[in-house]
Short mmCIF file of C-alpha atoms in Angstrom, two decimals:
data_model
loop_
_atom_site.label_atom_id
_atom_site.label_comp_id
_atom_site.label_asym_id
_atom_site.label_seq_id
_atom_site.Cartn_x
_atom_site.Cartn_y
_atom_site.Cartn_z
CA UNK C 1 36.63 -2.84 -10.53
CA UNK C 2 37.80 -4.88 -7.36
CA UNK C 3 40.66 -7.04 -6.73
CA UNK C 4 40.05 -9.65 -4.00
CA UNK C 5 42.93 -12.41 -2.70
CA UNK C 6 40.88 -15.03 -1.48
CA UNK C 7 42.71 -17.89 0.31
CA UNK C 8 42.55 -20.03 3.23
CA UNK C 9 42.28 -16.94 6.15
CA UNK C 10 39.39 -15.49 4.62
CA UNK C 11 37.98 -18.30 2.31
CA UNK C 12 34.79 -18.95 4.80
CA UNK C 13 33.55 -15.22 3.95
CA UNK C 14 33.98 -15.57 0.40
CA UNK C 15 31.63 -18.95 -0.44
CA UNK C 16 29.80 -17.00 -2.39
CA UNK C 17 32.30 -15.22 -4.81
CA UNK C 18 33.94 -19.26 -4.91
CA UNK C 19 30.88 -20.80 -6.05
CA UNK C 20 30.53 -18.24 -8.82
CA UNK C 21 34.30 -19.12 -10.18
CA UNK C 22 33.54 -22.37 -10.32
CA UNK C 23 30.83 -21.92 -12.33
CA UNK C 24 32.36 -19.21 -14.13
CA UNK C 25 35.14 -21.35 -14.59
CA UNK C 26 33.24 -24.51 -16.36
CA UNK C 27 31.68 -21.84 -18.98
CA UNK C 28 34.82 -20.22 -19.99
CA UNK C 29 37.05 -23.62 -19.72
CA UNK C 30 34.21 -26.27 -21.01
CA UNK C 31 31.97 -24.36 -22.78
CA UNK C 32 33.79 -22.12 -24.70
CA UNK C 33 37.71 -23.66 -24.76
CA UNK C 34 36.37 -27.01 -24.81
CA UNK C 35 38.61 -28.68 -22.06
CA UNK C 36 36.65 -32.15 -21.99
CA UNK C 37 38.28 -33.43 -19.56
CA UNK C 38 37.26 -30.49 -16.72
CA UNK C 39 33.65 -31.09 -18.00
CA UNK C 40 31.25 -32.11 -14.64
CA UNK C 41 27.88 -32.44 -15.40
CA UNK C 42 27.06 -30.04 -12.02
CA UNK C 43 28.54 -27.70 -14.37
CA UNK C 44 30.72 -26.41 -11.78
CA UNK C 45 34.70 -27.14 -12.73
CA UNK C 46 36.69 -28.08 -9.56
CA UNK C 47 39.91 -30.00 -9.08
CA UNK C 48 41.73 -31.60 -6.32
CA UNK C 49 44.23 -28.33 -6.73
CA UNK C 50 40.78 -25.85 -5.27
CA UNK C 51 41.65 -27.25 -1.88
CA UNK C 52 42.37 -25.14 1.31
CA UNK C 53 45.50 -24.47 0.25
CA UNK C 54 44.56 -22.77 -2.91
CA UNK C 55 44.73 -18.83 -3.22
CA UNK C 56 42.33 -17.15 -5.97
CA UNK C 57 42.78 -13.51 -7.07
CA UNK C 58 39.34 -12.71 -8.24
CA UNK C 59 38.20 -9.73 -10.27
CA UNK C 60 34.28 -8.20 -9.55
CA UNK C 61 33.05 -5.31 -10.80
CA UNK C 62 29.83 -4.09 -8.94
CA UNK C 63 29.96 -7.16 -7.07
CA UNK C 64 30.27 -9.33 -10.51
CA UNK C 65 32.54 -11.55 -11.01
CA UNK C 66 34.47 -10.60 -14.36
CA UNK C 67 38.01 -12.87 -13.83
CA UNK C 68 40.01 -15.14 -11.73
CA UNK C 69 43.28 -16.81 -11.25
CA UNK C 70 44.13 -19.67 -8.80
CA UNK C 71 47.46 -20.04 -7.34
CA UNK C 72 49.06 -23.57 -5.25
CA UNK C 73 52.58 -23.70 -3.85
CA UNK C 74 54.57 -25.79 -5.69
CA UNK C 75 56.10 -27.71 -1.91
CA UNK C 76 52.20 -28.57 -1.90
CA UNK C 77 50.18 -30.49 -4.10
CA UNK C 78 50.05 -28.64 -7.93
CA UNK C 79 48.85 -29.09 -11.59
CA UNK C 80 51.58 -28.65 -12.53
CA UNK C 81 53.52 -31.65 -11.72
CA UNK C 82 50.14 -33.64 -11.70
CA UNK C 83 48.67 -33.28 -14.67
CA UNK C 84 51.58 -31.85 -16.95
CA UNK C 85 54.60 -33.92 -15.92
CA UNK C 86 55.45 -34.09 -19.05
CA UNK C 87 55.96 -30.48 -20.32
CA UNK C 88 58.26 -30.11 -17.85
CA UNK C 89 62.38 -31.17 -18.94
CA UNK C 90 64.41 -28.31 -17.03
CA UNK C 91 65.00 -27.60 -13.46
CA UNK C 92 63.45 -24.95 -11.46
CA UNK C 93 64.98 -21.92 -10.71
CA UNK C 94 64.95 -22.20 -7.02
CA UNK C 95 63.72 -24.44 -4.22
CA UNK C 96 60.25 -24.98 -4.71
CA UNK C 97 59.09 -23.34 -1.41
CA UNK C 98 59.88 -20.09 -3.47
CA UNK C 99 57.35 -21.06 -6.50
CA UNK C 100 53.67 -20.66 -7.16
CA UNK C 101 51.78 -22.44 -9.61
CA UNK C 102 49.29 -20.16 -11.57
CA UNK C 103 46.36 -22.29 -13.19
CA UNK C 104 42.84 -20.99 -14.16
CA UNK C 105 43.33 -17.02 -15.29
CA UNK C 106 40.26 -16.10 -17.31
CA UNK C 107 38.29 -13.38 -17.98
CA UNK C 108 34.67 -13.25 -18.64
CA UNK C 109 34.50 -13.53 -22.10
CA UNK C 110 31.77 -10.72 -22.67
CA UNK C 111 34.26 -8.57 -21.31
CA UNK C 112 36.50 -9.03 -23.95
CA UNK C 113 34.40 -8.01 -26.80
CA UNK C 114 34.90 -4.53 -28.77
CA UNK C 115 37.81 -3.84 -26.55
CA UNK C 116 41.27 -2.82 -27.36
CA UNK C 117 43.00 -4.28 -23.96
CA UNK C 118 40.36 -5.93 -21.05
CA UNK C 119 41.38 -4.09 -18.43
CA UNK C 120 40.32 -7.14 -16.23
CA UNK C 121 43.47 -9.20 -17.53
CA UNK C 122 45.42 -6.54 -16.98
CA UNK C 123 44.28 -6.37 -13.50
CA UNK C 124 45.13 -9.86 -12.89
CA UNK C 125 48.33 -9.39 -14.35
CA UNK C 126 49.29 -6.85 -11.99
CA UNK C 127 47.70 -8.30 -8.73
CA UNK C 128 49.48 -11.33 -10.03
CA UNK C 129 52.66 -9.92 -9.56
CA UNK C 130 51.52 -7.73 -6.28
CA UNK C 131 50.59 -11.19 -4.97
CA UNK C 132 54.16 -12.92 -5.56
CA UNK C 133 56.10 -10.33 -4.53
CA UNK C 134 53.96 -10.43 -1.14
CA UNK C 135 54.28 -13.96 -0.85
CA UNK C 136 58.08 -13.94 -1.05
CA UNK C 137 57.72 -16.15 -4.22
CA UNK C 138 60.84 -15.87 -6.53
CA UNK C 139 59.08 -17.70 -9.50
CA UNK C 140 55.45 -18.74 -10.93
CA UNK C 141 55.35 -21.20 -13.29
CA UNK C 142 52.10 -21.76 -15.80
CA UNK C 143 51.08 -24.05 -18.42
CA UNK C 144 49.28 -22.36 -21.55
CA UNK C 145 49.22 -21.68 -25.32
CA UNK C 146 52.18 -20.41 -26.89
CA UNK C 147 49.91 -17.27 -27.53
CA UNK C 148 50.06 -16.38 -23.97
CA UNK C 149 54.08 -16.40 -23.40
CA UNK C 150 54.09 -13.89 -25.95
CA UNK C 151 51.60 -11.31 -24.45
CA UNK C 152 53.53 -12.23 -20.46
CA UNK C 153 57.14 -11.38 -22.88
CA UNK C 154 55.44 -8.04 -24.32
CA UNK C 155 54.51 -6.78 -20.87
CA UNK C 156 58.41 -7.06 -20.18
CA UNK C 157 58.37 -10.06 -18.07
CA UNK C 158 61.58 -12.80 -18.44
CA UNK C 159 60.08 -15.99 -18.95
CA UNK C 160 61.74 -19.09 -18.89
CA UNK C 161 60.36 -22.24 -21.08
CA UNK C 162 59.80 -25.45 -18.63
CA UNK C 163 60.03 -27.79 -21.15
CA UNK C 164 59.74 -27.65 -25.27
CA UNK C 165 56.08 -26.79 -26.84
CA UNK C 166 53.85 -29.48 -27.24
CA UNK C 167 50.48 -30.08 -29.06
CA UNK C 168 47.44 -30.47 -26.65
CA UNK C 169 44.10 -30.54 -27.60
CA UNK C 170 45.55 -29.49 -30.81
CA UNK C 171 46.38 -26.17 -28.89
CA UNK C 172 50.23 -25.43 -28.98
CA UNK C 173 51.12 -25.61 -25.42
CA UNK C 174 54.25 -24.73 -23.29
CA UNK C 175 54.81 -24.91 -19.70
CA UNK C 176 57.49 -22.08 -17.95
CA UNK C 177 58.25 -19.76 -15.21
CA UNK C 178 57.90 -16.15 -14.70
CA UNK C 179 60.32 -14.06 -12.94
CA UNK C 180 59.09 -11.88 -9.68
CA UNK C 181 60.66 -8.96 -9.05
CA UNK C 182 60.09 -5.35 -8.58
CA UNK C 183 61.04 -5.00 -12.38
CA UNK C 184 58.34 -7.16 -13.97
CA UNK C 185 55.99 -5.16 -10.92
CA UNK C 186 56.97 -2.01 -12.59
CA UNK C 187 56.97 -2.96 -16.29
CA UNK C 188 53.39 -4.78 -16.40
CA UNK C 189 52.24 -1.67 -14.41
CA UNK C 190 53.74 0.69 -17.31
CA UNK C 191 52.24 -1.31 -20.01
CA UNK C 192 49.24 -1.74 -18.93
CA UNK C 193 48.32 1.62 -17.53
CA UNK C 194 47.78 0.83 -14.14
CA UNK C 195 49.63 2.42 -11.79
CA UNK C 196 48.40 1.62 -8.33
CA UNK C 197 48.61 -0.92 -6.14
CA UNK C 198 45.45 -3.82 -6.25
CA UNK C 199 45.48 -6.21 -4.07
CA UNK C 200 44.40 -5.05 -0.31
CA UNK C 201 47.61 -3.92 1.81
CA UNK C 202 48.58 -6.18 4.63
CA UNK C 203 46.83 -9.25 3.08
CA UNK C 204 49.25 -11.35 3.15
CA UNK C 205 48.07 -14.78 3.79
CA UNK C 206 49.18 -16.78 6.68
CA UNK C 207 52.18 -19.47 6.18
CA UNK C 208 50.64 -22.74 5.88
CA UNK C 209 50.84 -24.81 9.37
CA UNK C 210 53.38 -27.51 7.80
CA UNK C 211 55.88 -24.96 8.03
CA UNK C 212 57.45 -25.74 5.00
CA UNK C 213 57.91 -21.93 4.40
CA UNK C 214 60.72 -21.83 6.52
CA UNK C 215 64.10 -20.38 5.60
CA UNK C 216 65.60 -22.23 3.20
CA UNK C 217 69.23 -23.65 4.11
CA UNK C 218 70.36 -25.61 1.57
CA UNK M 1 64.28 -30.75 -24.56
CA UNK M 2 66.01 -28.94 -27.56
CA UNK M 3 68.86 -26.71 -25.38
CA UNK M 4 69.53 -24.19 -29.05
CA UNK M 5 65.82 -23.34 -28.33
CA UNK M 6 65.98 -22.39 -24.73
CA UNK M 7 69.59 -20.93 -25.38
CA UNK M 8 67.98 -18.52 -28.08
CA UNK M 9 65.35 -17.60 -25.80
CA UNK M 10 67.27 -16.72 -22.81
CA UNK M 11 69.47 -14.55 -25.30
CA UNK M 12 66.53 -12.66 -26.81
CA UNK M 13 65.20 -11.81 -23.60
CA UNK M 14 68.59 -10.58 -22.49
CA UNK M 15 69.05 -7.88 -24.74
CA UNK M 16 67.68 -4.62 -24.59
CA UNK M 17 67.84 -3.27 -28.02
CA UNK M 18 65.99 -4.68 -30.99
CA UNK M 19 68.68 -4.20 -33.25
CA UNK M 20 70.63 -6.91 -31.14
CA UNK M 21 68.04 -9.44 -32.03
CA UNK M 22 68.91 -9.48 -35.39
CA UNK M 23 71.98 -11.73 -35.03
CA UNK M 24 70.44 -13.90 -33.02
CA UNK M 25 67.70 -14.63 -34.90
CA UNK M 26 69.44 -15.29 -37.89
CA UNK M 27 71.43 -17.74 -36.48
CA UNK M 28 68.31 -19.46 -34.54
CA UNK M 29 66.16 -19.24 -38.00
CA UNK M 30 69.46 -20.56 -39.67
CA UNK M 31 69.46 -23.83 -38.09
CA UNK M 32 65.84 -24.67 -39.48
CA UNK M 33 66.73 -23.77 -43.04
CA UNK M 34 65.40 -20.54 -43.02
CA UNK M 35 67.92 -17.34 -44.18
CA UNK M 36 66.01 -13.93 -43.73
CA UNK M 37 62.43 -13.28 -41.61
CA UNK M 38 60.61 -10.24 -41.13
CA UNK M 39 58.81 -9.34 -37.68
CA UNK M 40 56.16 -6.38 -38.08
CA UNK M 41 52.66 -5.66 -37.24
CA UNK M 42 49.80 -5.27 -39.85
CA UNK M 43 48.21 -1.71 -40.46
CA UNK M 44 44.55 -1.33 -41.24
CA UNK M 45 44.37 -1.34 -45.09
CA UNK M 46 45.99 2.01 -46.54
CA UNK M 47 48.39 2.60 -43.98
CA UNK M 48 52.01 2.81 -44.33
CA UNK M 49 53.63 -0.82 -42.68
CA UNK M 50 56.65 1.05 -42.21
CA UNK M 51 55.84 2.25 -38.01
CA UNK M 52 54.52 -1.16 -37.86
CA UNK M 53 57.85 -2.96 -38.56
CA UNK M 54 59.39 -4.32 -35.45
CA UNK M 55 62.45 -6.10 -37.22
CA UNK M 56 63.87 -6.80 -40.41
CA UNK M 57 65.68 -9.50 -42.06
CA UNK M 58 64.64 -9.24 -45.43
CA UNK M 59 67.52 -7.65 -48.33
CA UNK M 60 67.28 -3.85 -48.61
CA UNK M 61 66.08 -3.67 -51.77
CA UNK M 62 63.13 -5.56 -51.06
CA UNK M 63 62.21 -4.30 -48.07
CA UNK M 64 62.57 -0.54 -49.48
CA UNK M 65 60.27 -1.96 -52.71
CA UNK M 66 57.70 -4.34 -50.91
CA UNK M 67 57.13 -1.33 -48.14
CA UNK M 68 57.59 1.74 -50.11
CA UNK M 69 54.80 0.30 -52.77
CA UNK M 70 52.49 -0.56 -49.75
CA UNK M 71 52.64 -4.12 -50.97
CA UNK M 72 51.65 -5.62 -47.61
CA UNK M 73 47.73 -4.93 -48.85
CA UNK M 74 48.87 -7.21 -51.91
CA UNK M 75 50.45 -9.82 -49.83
CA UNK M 76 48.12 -13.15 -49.71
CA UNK M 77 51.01 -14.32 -47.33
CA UNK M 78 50.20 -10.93 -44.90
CA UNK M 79 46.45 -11.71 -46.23
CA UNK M 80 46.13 -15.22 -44.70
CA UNK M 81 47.47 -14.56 -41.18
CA UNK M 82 44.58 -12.89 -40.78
CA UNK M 83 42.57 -16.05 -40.85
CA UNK M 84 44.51 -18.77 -38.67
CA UNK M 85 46.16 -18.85 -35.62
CA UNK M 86 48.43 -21.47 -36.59
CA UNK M 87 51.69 -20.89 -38.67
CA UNK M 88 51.36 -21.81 -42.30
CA UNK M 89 53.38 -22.56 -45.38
CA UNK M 90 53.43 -19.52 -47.65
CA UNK M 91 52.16 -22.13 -50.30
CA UNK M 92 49.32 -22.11 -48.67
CA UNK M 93 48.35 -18.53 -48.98
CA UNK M 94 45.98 -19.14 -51.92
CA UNK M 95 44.92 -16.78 -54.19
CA UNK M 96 43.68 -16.85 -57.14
CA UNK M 97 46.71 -15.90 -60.08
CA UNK M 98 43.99 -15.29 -62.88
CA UNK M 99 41.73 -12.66 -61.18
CA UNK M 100 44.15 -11.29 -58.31
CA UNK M 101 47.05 -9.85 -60.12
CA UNK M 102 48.45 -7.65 -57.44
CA UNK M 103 49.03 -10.41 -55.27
CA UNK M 104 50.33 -12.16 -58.20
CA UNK M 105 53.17 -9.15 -59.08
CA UNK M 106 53.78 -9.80 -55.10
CA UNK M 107 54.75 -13.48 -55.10
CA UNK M 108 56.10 -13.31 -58.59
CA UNK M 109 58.41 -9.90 -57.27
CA UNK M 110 59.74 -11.75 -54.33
CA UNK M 111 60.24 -14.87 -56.49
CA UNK M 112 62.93 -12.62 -58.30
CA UNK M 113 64.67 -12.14 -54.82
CA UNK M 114 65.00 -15.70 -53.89
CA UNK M 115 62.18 -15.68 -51.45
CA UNK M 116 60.63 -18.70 -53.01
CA UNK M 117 59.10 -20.50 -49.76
CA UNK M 118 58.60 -19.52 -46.16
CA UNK M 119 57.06 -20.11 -42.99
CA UNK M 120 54.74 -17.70 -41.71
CA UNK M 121 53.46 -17.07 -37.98
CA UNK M 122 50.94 -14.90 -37.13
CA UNK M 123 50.26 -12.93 -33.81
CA UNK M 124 46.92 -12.33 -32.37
CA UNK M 125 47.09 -9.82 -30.23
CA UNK M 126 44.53 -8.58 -27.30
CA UNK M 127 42.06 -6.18 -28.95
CA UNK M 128 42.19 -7.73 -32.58
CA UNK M 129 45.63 -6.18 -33.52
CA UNK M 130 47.54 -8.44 -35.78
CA UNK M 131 51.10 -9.21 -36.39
CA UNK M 132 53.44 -11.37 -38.07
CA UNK M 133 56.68 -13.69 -38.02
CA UNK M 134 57.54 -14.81 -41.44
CA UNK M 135 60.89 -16.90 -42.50
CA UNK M 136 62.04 -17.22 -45.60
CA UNK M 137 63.16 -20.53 -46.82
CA UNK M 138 62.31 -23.80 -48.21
CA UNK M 139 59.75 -25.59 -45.90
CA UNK M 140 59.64 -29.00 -46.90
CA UNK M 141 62.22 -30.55 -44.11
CA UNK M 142 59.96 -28.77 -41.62
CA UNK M 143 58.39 -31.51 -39.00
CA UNK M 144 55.38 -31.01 -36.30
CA UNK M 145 57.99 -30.85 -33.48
CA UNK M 146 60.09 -27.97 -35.49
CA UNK M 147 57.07 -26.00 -36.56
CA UNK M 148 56.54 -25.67 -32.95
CA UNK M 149 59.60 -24.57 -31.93
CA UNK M 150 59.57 -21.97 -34.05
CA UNK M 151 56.03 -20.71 -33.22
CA UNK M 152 57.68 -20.35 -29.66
CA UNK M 153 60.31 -19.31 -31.29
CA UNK M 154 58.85 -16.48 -33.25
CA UNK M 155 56.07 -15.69 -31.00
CA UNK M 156 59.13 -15.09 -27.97
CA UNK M 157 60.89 -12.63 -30.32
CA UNK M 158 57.48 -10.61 -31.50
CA UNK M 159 56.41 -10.28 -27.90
CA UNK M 160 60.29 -9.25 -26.59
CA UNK M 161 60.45 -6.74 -29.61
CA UNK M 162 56.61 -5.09 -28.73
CA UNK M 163 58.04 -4.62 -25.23
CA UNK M 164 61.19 -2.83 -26.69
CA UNK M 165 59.36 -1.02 -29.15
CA UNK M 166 56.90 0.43 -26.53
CA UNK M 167 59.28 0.98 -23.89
CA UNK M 168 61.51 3.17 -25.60
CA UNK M 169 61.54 6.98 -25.14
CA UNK M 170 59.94 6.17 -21.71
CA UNK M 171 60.70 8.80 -18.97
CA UNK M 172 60.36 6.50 -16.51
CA UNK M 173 63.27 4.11 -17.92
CA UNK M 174 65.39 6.84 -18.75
CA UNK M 175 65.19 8.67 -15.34
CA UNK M 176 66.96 4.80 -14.28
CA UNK M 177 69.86 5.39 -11.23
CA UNK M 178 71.82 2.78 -10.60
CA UNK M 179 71.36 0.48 -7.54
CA UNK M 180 75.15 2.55 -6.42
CA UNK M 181 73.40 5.69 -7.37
CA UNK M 182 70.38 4.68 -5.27
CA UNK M 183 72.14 3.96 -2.02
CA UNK M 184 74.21 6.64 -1.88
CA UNK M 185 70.65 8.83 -2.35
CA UNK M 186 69.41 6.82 0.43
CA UNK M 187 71.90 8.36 2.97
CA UNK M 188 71.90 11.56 2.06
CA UNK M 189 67.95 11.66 2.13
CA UNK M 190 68.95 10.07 5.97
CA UNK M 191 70.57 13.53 6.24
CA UNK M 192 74.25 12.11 5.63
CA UNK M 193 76.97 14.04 4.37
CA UNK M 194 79.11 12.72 1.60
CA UNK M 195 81.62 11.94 4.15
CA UNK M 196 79.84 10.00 6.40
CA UNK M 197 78.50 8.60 3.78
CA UNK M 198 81.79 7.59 2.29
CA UNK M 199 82.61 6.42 5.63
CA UNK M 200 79.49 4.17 5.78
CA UNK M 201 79.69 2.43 1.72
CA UNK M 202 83.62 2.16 2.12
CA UNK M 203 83.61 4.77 -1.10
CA UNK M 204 85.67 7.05 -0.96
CA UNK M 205 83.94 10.93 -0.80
CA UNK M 206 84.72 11.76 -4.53
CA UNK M 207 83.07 8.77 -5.64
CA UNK M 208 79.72 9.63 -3.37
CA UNK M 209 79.98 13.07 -4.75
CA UNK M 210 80.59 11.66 -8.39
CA UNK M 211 76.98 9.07 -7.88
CA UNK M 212 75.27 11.86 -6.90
CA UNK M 213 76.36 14.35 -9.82
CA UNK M 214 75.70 11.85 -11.77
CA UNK M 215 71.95 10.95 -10.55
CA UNK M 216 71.46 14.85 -10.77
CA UNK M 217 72.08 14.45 -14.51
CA UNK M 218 70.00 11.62 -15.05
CA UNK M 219 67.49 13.20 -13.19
CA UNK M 220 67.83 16.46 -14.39
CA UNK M 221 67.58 18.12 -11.39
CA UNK M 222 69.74 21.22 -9.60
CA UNK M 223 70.96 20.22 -6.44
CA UNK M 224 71.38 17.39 -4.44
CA UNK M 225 67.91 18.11 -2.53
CA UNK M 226 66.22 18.22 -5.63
CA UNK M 227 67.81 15.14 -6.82
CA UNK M 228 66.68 13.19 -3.18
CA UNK M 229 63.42 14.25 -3.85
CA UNK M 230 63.10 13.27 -7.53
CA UNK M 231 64.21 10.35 -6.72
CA UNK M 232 61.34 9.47 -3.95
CA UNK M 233 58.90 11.29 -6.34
CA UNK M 234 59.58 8.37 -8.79
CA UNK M 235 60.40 5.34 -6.54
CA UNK M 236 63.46 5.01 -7.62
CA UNK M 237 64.43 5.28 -3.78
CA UNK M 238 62.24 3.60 -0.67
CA UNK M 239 63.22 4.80 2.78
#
């Protein structure tokens, strides 16, 4: 298995892998959780958030693609504040240069069968945390089922609610933030088993050209 | 949005002990009507819950009956969660009172304790384990927005009370220094005596020498070489 950060440095050499998430994407998010509104009839799910901007983490295993995450600043364009304004009540807890937004994790869902723990989501839960730390983020806020907060709280990470719970889809649904830190590095590493790093070293990827990474002052 | 919620929250992640939780919970629960709850995971049928509970609110004498007389394989309550992923009303556990007579003895048994009515939320875990959240109390001033609070609510606590549960008796989290610990180790790996080092923190020398003894024990190592390279050995130091 194969961790890959894919974002605007090395995007070009990664069409491939990108077209397959997209696709991926449309089974696991249309198909089977029966998002309506992502449904394209190119069967390829894409948003105005898979821009150049956008970082993936993307799982393969012999050169398949078995899971994915996408990542957008939250000082840029993000779902967050698009399309769930409304789950969110409560401040963040820093400057938004510092956040991430973390939309899209999946894992194949054949992957998932007969198995006690997918290793693949615990790879992206790891590299998740590699990547933020990397980054310099302080926080990564998500929007998902209440189902998920609980499995992020059991791997020891301090999550803090966004907003109150809300029906979607009928799905109970919560936005939040994670806390980055060594700590939640080291604890989803212990509880998951893995105890190495994933992502490439020295792939950090490039601050944006706006600059809007800089130092913050205030 | 609802500031009790997010105040519970923050304190249930804060603590680092299950038993803490307790309070907390009863005083969260407390607020939607609800007086005792029981967090625990289900065993395959036959096994003893008893390693599966993760925290209990329940009287003694009920827990030390319902457990000791494996009644969780009786339990239409423990039965159902199996087939939702939404909380229910214990009411609406069915079963049928004529033909299933153990489950029967079960709801009639905790009748006798005052556990009339209660609010149950399951936990679906990765890999098809199975737990449970379930508060006991009357239901009926329960609205949509509370019953989702407290699936957060419950779902927050399970997941902070697995981590607990499976963290304990770690090595790795008792070998712990503290950060003091680790900078002082930091020198002396930088070949520093315990004076210069003094000299550099603003501690004074017995202090150094005290962090270090101290690491030593944590570490259970001999000397303070040993200890400096224990502590690179498991991170606990970067130079």
């Amino acid at each position: 298995m194969q961790v890959h950060l894919v974002g605007a440095h090395n995007r070009r050499q990664y069409a491939d892998l990108l077209e397959q998430n997209h696709r991926l994407r449309h089974r696991v998010f249309v198909e089977l959780q029966g998002w309506e509104a992502l449904r394209r009839p190119d069967k390829r799910e894409i948003d105005q958030f898979d821009g150049p901007d956008a970082t993936y983490i993307l799982v393969t295993d012999e050169g398949e693609l078995v899971g994915g995450s996408r990542f957008n600043r939250l000082d840029g364009p993000n779902l967050l504040q698009t399309v769930f304004p409304g789950l969110v009540t409560e401040e963040f807890p820093a400057p938004p240069e510092l956040g991430a937004d973390w939309t899209r994790f999946y894992v194949r869902p054949d992957r998932r069968e007969g198995r006690r723990r997918a290793p693949e989501s615990a790879a992206l839960f790891c590299s998740m945390m590699e990547y933020a730390l990397s980054e310099g983020f302080s926080f990564i806020t998500f929007v998902s089922t209440v189902y998920m907060v609980e499995l992020g709280v059991a791997m020891g990470w301090r999550i803090v609610l966004l907003g109150s719970p809300a029906k979607i889809d009928g799905k109970p649904t919560v936005a939040a933030w994670i806390e980055v830190s060594e700590a939640a590095l080291a604890s989803v590493r212990r509880t998951t088993g893995i105890d190495r790093q994933l992502l490439p070293h020295g792939t950090r990827t490039p601050l944006p050209s706006s600059g809007l990474s800089l130092p913050v002052t205030s | 949005m609802n500031t009790d919620l997010m105040t519970t929250i923050e304190a249930i992640q804060h603590q680092s002990v299950g038993s803490a939780i307790l309070d907390i919970l009863f005083q969260a629960v407390g607020r939607y009507g609800f007086d005792r709850f029981i967090i625990s995971g289900l065993p395959d049928r036959g096994q003893d819950v008893r390693p599966f509970v993760l925290l209990s609110g329940w009287p003694d004498a009920w827990y030390d009956r319902y457990t000791a007389l494996g009644y969780v394989h009786l339990d239409p309550v423990a039965r159902h969660c199996f087939s939702t992923t939404l909380p229910f009303e214990w009411s609406r556990a069915t079963y049928d009172p004529e033909s299933d007579l153990p489950a029967k003895r079960v709801m009639d048994e905790a009748i006798d304790f005052g556990m009339n009515d209660g609010f149950c939320i399951p936990v679906h875990m990765e890999g098809g384990m199975q737990g449970v959240v379930s508060l006991v109390g009357d239901t009926r001033a329960l609205t949509d927005h509370s019953r989702l609070e407290l699936h957060m609510l419950s779902l927050y606590a399970h997941g902070r009370l697995r981590y607990l549960n499976t963290s304990q008796g770690d090595p790795h989290r008792r070998r712990a220094i503290t950060a003091r610990e680790a900078e002082v180790l930091k020198w002396a790996a930088g070949g520093k005596t315990a004076g210069e080092i003094a000299a550099i923190t603003g501690l004074t020398e017995r202090t150094v020498n005290a962090h270090c003894m101290n690491a030593q024990a944590k570490l259970g190592t001999k000397n303070r070489v040993h200890t400096v390279v224990e502590a690179i050995r498991h991170k606990l130091i970067t130079l």
